Tab-separated table of C-alpha atoms in Angstrom:
chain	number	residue	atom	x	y	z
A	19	UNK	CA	10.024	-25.862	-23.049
A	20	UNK	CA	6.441	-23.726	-22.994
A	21	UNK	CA	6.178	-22.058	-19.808
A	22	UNK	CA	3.971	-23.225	-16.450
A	23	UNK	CA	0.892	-22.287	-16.525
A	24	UNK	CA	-1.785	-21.819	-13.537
A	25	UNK	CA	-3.566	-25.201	-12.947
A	26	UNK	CA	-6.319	-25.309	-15.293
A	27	UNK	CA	-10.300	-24.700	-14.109
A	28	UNK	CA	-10.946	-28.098	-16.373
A	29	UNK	CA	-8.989	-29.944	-13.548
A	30	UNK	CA	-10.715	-29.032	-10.864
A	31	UNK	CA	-13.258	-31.795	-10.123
A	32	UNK	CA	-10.582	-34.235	-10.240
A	33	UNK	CA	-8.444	-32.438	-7.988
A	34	UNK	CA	-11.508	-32.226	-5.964
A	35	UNK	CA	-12.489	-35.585	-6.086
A	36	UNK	CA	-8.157	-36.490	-5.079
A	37	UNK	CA	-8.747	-34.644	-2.108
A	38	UNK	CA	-11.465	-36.669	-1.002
A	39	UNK	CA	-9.360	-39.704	-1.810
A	40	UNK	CA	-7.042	-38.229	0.284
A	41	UNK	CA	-8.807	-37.520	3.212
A	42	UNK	CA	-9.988	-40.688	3.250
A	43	UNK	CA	-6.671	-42.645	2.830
A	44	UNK	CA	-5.132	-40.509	5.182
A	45	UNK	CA	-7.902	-41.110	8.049
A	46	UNK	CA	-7.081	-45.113	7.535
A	47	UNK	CA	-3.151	-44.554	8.307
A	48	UNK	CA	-2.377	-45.360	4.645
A	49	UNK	CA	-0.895	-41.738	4.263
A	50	UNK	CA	0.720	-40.499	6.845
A	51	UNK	CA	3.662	-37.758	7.006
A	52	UNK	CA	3.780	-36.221	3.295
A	53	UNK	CA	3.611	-40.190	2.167
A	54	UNK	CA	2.027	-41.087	-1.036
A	55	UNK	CA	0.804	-39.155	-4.397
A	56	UNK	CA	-2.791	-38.969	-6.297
A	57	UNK	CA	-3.048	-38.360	-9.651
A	58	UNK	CA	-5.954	-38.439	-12.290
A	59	UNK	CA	-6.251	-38.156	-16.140
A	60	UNK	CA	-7.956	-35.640	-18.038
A	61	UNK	CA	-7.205	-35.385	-21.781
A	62	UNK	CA	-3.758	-35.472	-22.500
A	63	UNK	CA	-2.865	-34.364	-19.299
A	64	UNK	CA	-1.949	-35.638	-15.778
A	65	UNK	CA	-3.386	-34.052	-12.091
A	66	UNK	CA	-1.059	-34.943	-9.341
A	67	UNK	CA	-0.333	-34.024	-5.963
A	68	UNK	CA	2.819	-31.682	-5.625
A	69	UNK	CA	5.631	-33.184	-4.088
A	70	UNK	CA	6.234	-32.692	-0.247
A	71	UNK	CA	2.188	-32.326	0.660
A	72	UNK	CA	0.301	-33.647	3.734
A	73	UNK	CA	-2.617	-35.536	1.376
A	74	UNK	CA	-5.061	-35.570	4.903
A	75	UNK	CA	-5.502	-31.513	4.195
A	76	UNK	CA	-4.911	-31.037	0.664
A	77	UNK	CA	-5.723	-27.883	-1.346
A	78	UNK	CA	-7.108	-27.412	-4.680
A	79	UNK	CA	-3.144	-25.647	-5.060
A	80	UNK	CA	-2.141	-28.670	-3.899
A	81	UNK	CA	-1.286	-30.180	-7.479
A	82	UNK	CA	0.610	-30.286	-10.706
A	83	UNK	CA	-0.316	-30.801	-14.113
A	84	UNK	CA	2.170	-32.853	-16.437
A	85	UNK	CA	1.854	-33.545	-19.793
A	86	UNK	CA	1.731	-37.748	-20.672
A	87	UNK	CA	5.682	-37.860	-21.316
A	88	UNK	CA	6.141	-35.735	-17.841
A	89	UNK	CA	6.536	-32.513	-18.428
A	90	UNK	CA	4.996	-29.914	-15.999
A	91	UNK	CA	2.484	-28.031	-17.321
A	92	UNK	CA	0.809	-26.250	-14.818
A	93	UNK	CA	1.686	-25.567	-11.212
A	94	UNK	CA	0.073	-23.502	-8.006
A	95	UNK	CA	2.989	-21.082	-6.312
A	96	UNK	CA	6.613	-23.407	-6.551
A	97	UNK	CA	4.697	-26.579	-6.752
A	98	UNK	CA	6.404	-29.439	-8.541
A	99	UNK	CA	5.792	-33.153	-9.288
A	100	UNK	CA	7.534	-35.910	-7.092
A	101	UNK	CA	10.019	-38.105	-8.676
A	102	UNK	CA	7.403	-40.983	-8.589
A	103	UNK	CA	5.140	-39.336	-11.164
A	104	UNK	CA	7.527	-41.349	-13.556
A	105	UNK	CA	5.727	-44.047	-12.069
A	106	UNK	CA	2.185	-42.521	-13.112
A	107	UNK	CA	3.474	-41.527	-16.411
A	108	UNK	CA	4.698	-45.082	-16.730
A	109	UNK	CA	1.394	-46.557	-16.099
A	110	UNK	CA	-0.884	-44.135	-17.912
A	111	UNK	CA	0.948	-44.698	-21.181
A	112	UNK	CA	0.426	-48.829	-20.693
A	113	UNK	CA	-2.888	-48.676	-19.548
A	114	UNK	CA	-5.350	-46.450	-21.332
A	115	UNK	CA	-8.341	-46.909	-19.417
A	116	UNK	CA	-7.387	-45.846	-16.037
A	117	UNK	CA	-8.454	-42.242	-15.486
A	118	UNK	CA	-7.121	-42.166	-11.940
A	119	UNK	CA	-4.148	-43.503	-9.967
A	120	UNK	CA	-3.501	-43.861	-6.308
A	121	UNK	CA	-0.482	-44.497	-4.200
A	122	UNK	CA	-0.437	-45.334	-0.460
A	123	UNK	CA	1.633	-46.588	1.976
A	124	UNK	CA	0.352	-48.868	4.297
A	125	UNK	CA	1.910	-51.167	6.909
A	126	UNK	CA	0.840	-54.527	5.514
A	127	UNK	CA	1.588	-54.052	1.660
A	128	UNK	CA	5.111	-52.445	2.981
A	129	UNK	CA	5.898	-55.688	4.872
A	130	UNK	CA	4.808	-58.189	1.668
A	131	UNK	CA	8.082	-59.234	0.609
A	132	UNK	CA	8.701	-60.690	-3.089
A	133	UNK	CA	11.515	-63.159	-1.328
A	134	UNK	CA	14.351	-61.544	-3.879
A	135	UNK	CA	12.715	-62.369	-7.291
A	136	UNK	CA	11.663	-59.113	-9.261
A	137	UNK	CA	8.629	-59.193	-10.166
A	138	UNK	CA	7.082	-61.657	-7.757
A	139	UNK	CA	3.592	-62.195	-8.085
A	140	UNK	CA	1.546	-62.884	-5.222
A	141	UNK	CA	-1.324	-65.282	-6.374
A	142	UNK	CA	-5.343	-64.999	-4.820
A	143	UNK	CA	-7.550	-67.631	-5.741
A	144	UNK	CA	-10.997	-68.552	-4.584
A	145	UNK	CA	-11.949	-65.504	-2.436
A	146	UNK	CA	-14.699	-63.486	-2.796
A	147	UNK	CA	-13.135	-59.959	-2.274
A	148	UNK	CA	-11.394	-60.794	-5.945
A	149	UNK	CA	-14.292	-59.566	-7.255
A	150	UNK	CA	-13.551	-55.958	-5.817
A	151	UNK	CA	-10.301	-56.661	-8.475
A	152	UNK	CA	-13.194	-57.545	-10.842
A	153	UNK	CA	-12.654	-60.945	-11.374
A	154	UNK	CA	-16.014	-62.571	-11.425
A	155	UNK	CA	-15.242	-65.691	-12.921
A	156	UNK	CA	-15.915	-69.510	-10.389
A	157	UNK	CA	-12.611	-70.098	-9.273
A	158	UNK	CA	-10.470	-67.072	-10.886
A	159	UNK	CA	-7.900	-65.914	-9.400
A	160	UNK	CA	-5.470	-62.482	-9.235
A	161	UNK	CA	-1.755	-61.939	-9.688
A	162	UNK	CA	-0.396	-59.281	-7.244
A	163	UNK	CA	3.162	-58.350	-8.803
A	164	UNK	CA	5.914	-56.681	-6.301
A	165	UNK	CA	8.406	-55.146	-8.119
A	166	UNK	CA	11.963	-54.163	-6.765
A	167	UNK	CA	12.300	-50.604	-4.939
A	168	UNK	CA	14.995	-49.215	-6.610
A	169	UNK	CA	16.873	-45.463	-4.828
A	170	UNK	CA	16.498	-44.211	-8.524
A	171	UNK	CA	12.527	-43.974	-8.822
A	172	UNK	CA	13.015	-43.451	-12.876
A	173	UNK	CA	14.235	-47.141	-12.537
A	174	UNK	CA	10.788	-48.498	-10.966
A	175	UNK	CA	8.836	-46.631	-13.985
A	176	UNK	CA	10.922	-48.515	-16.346
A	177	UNK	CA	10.206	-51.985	-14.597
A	178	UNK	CA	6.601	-50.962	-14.647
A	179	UNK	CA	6.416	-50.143	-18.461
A	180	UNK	CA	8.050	-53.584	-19.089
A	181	UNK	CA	5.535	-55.531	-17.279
A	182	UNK	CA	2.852	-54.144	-18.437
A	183	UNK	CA	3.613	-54.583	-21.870
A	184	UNK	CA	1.640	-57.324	-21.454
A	185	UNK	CA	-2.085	-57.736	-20.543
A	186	UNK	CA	-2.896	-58.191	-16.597
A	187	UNK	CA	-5.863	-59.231	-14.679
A	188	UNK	CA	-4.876	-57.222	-11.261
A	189	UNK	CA	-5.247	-53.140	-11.182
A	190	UNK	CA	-2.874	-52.929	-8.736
A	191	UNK	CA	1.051	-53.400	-8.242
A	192	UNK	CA	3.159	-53.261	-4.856
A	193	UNK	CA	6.637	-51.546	-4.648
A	194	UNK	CA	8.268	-53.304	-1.908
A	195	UNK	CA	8.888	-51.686	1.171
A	196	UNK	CA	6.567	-48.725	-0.508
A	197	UNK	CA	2.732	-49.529	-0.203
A	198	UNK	CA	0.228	-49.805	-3.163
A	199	UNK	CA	0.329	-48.535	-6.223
A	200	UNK	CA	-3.526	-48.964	-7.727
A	201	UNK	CA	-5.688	-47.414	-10.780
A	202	UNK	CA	-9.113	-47.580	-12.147
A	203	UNK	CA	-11.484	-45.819	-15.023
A	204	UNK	CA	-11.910	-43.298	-12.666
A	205	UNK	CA	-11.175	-41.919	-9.137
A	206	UNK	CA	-14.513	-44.059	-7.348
A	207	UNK	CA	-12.882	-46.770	-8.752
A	208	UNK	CA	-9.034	-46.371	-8.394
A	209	UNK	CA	-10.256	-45.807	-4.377
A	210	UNK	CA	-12.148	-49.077	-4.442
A	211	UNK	CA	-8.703	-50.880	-5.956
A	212	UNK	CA	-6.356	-49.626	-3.276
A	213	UNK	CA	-9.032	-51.169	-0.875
A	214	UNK	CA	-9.200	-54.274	-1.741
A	215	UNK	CA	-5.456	-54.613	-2.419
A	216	UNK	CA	-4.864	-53.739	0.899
A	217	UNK	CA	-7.191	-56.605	2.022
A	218	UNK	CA	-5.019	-58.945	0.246
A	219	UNK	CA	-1.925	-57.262	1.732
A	220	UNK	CA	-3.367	-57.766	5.033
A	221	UNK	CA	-4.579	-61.630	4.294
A	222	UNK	CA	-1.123	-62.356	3.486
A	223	UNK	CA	0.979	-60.735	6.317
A	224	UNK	CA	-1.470	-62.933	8.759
């Protein structure tokens, strides 16, 4: 294995624009304590927050860099990835648009049960916040899967990678008991994902 190097300059914006992400997130309650991780995509490469880091004051040392199969790359002082970067790596190598994804934990996505069926899918039709999802279409409607939260993290990534073998509508999954997982093309729009899932979280806890 090639030895860690110091985070690279070509990062930077997207750890800058992570920390904003974070700020904000964390100012809404969604990530509290060290809760949570950020990452972003550039090249063949993966920007993450560091495992154990409060994400409402985060650092531009505040990251990793992993290569697209996990390996770290690059690190600031002992810095290391979380275990649930699997869960990034996971999704970055089924989805191959999103430049950026987000995880927060927030008190109405961690109370949407899936009622003991792995995945469930929690169906929104005929609302107009589906079109923060991007679904535009008169009378579409958006598949919210919650998959199992398993001790061994590893275990979630796999369940991920299966499910998204196939082609979904929704940029967003839930981890029950353990908030939002949500992506986009880029940071802006990974943000605006979370968002809206958590409106949906919130719709359906009422």
């Amino acid at each position: 294995m090639s030895a860690v190097q110091p985070l690279s300059e070509e990062t930077l914006d997207l750890r800058r624009g992570l920390i904003a992400a974070g700020a904000r997130f964390y100012a809404n309650g969604w990530l509290f304590g060290t809760s949570g991780n950020l990452s972003a995509r550039y090249d063949d490469r993966i920007v993450i927050t560091a495992s154990g880091c409060d994400k409402g004051s985060l650092t531009e040392h505040d990251f990793v860099e992993i290569s697209l199969g996990g390996e770290l790359l690059a690190a600031s002082r002992a810095s290391k990835p979380s275990a649930e970067a699997s869960i990034h790596v996971a999704l970055y190598d089924r989805l191959p648009d999103a430049g950026a994804i987000l995880h927060v934990h927030t008190v109405a996505s961690t109370k949407l049960s899936a009622d003991g069926t792995y995945p469930a899918e929690r169906v929104f039709t005929n609302l107009e916040m589906l079109k923060g999802w991007g679904l535009w279409d008169e009378g579409a409607g958006g598949r919210l899967p919650i998959f199992e939260n398993h001790a061994h993290v590893p275990t979630i990534a796999d369940d991920t990678r299966r499910y998204y073998e196939t082609t979904r509508d929704v940029p967003a999954l839930l981890i029950e008991g353990h908030g939002i997982t949500a992506w986009g093309n880029d940071i802006t729009a990974a943000r605006r994902h979370v968002e809206v899932t958590e409106f949906f979280c919130r719709l359906a806890s009422s």
